[in-house]
Amino acid sequence: DPAGTALLVVAVAAAVGPHAWHLPAPVVGFFALAAAYRLLAIARPRLLPGRALLGVLLVAGLATVALTQGAVPNRDSGVALLTVMLGLKLLEVRTRRDVFVTAFLGWFVLVTQFLYSQALGFAAFLMLPFLALLYLLARLHRAEAGASPLALAGSVLRLSLFAAPVTIALFVLFPRLGGPLWGFAVDSDAALTGLSDTLSPGSVSRLVESPETAF
């Protein structure tokens, strides 16, 4: 329905939004145009692209990622590809199955945000699109029952409260790293400072101290 589709687009856009500080502008712009076009097509379903046009857009999206990120796979190129694919998926949302797939992809994009930051305030912000997507799925599952929006919101909050003890336990017991999640934030093709296996006279004085964990 139009309201559910609008909620899906807004929630997914909120999940992708913080990547605007990490990804190239053409990649973020590609997703933003796809999301805006999908909102426009809610009132005019005839504007939704067909398979042929989606194929052209797919090639354009892949070219955007390749031109801005290069051919070497790394963290940023993977996130950029996922962002472009999510934008394309929004353009083909027509059925309940499409909504489910897009919602789960939105959650996956939400997780990739922690490759860049694990700040508590940032995590609190990401709870908003997370709960919005959870509300959307609850709305789809209970559409036939005719549940009111307040009842659905209460169900989503109860589910979140049930998960809170496990979340707190994981926060207290799980080891927290000094850098972004899994240390994956360092690209494989990025230069690092520090001592290598070989040294030349005078090179040590030109080194800049690296913040990377040594042990």
Short mmCIF file of C-alpha atoms in Angstrom, two decimals:
data_model
loop_
_atom_site.label_atom_id
_atom_site.label_comp_id
_atom_site.label_asym_id
_atom_site.label_seq_id
_atom_site.Cartn_x
_atom_site.Cartn_y
_atom_site.Cartn_z
CA ASP A 1 0.00 0.00 0.00
CA PRO A 2 1.21 3.61 -0.47
CA ALA A 3 1.76 4.30 3.24
CA GLY A 4 3.80 1.12 3.72
CA THR A 5 5.90 1.84 0.63
CA ALA A 6 6.58 5.39 1.79
CA LEU A 7 7.61 4.11 5.23
CA LEU A 8 9.91 1.57 3.60
CA VAL A 9 11.63 4.20 1.45
CA VAL A 10 12.08 6.63 4.34
CA ALA A 11 13.39 3.94 6.71
CA VAL A 12 15.86 2.60 4.16
CA ALA A 13 17.01 6.13 3.31
CA ALA A 14 17.63 6.78 7.03
CA ALA A 15 19.68 3.58 7.19
CA VAL A 16 21.80 4.66 4.23
CA GLY A 17 22.02 8.35 5.20
CA PRO A 18 25.14 8.26 7.42
CA HIS A 19 27.09 6.70 4.55
CA ALA A 20 27.01 10.13 2.90
CA TRP A 21 30.09 10.93 5.02
CA HIS A 22 31.94 7.79 3.90
CA LEU A 23 30.98 7.06 0.30
CA PRO A 24 31.58 9.11 -2.86
CA ALA A 25 28.90 11.61 -3.79
CA PRO A 26 27.93 9.83 -7.07
CA VAL A 27 27.12 6.62 -5.16
CA VAL A 28 25.02 8.41 -2.54
CA GLY A 29 23.42 10.52 -5.27
CA PHE A 30 22.47 7.40 -7.22
CA PHE A 31 20.67 5.98 -4.21
CA ALA A 32 19.04 9.32 -3.37
CA LEU A 33 17.66 9.69 -6.90
CA ALA A 34 16.33 6.11 -6.84
CA ALA A 35 14.64 6.67 -3.46
CA ALA A 36 13.13 10.01 -4.54
CA TYR A 37 11.86 8.50 -7.78
CA ARG A 38 10.27 5.62 -5.86
CA LEU A 39 8.44 8.09 -3.63
CA LEU A 40 7.19 9.90 -6.73
CA ALA A 41 6.02 6.61 -8.23
CA ILE A 42 3.82 5.83 -5.21
CA ALA A 43 1.14 8.15 -6.56
CA ARG A 44 1.91 7.19 -10.17
CA PRO A 45 2.74 3.47 -10.37
CA ARG A 46 3.07 3.74 -14.16
CA LEU A 47 6.37 5.56 -13.59
CA LEU A 48 8.00 2.41 -12.21
CA PRO A 49 10.72 1.24 -14.61
CA GLY A 50 10.38 -2.01 -16.54
CA ARG A 51 12.95 -4.78 -16.73
CA ALA A 52 14.76 -3.22 -19.68
CA LEU A 53 15.20 0.13 -17.94
CA LEU A 54 16.18 -1.60 -14.69
CA GLY A 55 18.89 -3.43 -16.64
CA VAL A 56 20.24 -0.12 -17.93
CA LEU A 57 20.15 1.35 -14.42
CA LEU A 58 21.96 -1.73 -13.10
CA VAL A 59 24.79 -1.18 -15.57
CA ALA A 60 24.86 2.52 -14.65
CA GLY A 61 25.02 1.69 -10.95
CA LEU A 62 27.83 -0.82 -11.38
CA ALA A 63 29.74 1.68 -13.51
CA THR A 64 29.29 4.34 -10.81
CA VAL A 65 30.78 2.03 -8.18
CA ALA A 66 33.65 0.95 -10.45
CA LEU A 67 34.56 4.50 -11.45
CA THR A 68 34.45 5.90 -7.92
CA GLN A 69 35.92 2.95 -6.00
CA GLY A 70 38.22 1.25 -8.51
CA ALA A 71 38.56 -2.44 -9.24
CA VAL A 72 40.14 -3.46 -5.91
CA PRO A 73 37.57 -5.00 -3.51
CA ASN A 74 37.60 -3.37 -0.08
CA ARG A 75 35.24 -2.14 2.59
CA ASP A 76 34.10 1.02 0.83
CA SER A 77 33.55 -0.63 -2.53
CA GLY A 78 31.46 -3.37 -0.91
CA VAL A 79 29.30 -0.87 0.97
CA ALA A 80 28.96 1.28 -2.16
CA LEU A 81 27.81 -1.73 -4.20
CA LEU A 82 25.27 -2.67 -1.53
CA THR A 83 23.97 0.92 -1.43
CA VAL A 84 23.49 1.02 -5.20
CA MET A 85 21.77 -2.38 -5.22
CA LEU A 86 19.43 -1.25 -2.45
CA GLY A 87 18.46 1.81 -4.46
CA LEU A 88 17.71 -0.37 -7.48
CA LYS A 89 15.68 -2.75 -5.32
CA LEU A 90 13.47 0.14 -4.23
CA LEU A 91 12.58 0.72 -7.87
CA GLU A 92 11.19 -2.78 -8.27
CA VAL A 93 9.20 -3.01 -5.04
CA ARG A 94 5.74 -4.15 -6.09
CA THR A 95 4.83 -7.21 -4.01
CA ARG A 96 4.98 -8.25 -0.36
CA ARG A 97 8.04 -10.38 -1.11
CA ASP A 98 9.84 -7.31 -2.50
CA VAL A 99 9.07 -5.43 0.71
CA PHE A 100 10.47 -8.25 2.85
CA VAL A 101 13.67 -8.49 0.79
CA THR A 102 14.17 -4.72 0.82
CA ALA A 103 13.61 -4.51 4.58
CA PHE A 104 16.22 -7.19 5.26
CA LEU A 105 18.65 -5.48 2.89
CA GLY A 106 18.01 -2.27 4.81
CA TRP A 107 18.96 -4.02 8.04
CA PHE A 108 22.13 -5.31 6.38
CA VAL A 109 23.06 -1.76 5.35
CA LEU A 110 22.35 -0.74 8.94
CA VAL A 111 24.97 -3.22 10.16
CA THR A 112 27.57 -1.85 7.73
CA GLN A 113 27.35 1.50 9.52
CA PHE A 114 29.25 -0.10 12.42
CA LEU A 115 32.21 -0.67 10.13
CA TYR A 116 32.78 3.08 10.44
CA SER A 117 31.63 3.98 13.95
CA GLN A 118 30.48 2.27 17.13
CA ALA A 119 29.63 5.40 19.10
CA LEU A 120 26.72 4.97 21.51
CA GLY A 121 24.83 8.03 20.24
CA PHE A 122 25.24 6.84 16.66
CA ALA A 123 23.87 3.41 17.60
CA ALA A 124 20.88 5.10 19.25
CA PHE A 125 20.15 6.97 16.02
CA LEU A 126 20.32 3.74 14.00
CA MET A 127 17.63 2.30 16.26
CA LEU A 128 15.12 4.60 14.56
CA PRO A 129 15.33 3.04 11.07
CA PHE A 130 15.68 -0.38 12.69
CA LEU A 131 12.41 0.02 14.57
CA ALA A 132 10.73 1.54 11.50
CA LEU A 133 11.61 -1.53 9.42
CA LEU A 134 10.49 -3.82 12.24
CA TYR A 135 7.20 -1.93 12.43
CA LEU A 136 6.76 -2.31 8.68
CA LEU A 137 7.23 -6.08 8.84
CA ALA A 138 4.78 -6.32 11.75
CA ARG A 139 2.34 -4.26 9.72
CA LEU A 140 2.61 -6.65 6.79
CA HIS A 141 2.14 -9.73 8.95
CA ARG A 142 -0.95 -8.31 10.64
CA ALA A 143 -2.53 -6.56 7.67
CA GLU A 144 -5.35 -9.08 7.46
CA ALA A 145 -6.08 -8.80 11.19
CA GLY A 146 -6.63 -5.06 10.87
CA ALA A 147 -4.42 -4.15 13.82
CA SER A 148 -4.28 -0.45 14.66
CA PRO A 149 -1.01 1.50 14.29
CA LEU A 150 -0.79 1.96 18.06
CA ALA A 151 -1.19 -1.77 18.66
CA LEU A 152 1.52 -2.53 16.12
CA ALA A 153 3.83 0.05 17.67
CA GLY A 154 3.22 -1.54 21.08
CA SER A 155 4.11 -4.97 19.70
CA VAL A 156 7.34 -3.63 18.20
CA LEU A 157 8.30 -1.99 21.49
CA ARG A 158 7.58 -5.20 23.41
CA LEU A 159 9.78 -7.18 21.02
CA SER A 160 12.54 -4.63 21.55
CA LEU A 161 12.16 -4.85 25.32
CA PHE A 162 12.37 -8.65 25.17
CA ALA A 163 15.67 -8.31 23.29
CA ALA A 164 17.05 -5.70 25.69
CA PRO A 165 18.45 -8.15 28.32
CA VAL A 166 20.37 -10.07 25.65
CA THR A 167 21.63 -6.80 24.20
CA ILE A 168 22.84 -5.58 27.59
CA ALA A 169 24.51 -8.92 28.31
CA LEU A 170 26.34 -8.84 24.98
CA PHE A 171 27.37 -5.23 25.58
CA VAL A 172 28.85 -6.09 28.99
CA LEU A 173 30.39 -9.47 28.19
CA PHE A 174 31.48 -9.15 24.58
CA PRO A 175 35.00 -7.67 24.18
CA ARG A 176 34.96 -4.18 22.71
CA LEU A 177 37.72 -3.29 20.27
CA GLY A 178 39.49 0.03 20.22
CA GLY A 179 38.64 0.65 16.55
CA PRO A 180 35.67 0.08 14.27
CA LEU A 181 34.01 -3.32 14.14
CA TRP A 182 36.33 -6.29 13.42
CA GLY A 183 39.19 -3.96 12.54
CA PHE A 184 37.82 -4.13 9.02
CA ALA A 185 37.81 -0.38 8.59
CA VAL A 186 41.37 -0.40 7.26
CA ASP A 187 41.33 -1.00 3.53
CA SER A 188 43.70 -3.61 2.18
CA ASP A 189 45.16 -1.12 -0.30
CA ALA A 190 45.66 1.71 2.20
CA ALA A 191 49.10 2.79 3.32
CA LEU A 192 50.05 2.34 6.98
CA THR A 193 52.85 3.82 9.04
CA GLY A 194 55.08 1.83 11.34
CA LEU A 195 58.24 -0.28 11.29
CA SER A 196 58.62 -2.67 8.38
CA ASP A 197 61.01 -5.62 7.93
CA THR A 198 63.64 -3.39 6.34
CA LEU A 199 64.85 0.07 7.32
CA SER A 200 67.07 2.61 5.63
CA PRO A 201 69.19 5.28 7.40
CA GLY A 202 67.11 8.28 8.39
CA SER A 203 63.76 6.65 7.66
CA VAL A 204 62.74 6.26 11.30
CA SER A 205 62.87 10.00 11.89
CA ARG A 206 60.33 10.51 9.13
CA LEU A 207 57.81 8.02 10.48
CA VAL A 208 54.51 9.21 11.90
CA GLU A 209 53.27 7.27 14.91
CA SER A 210 50.58 4.78 13.91
CA PRO A 211 47.47 4.43 16.13
CA GLU A 212 47.06 0.77 15.14
CA THR A 213 47.13 -1.85 17.91
CA ALA A 214 50.51 -3.59 18.06
CA PHE A 215 49.47 -6.45 20.38
#
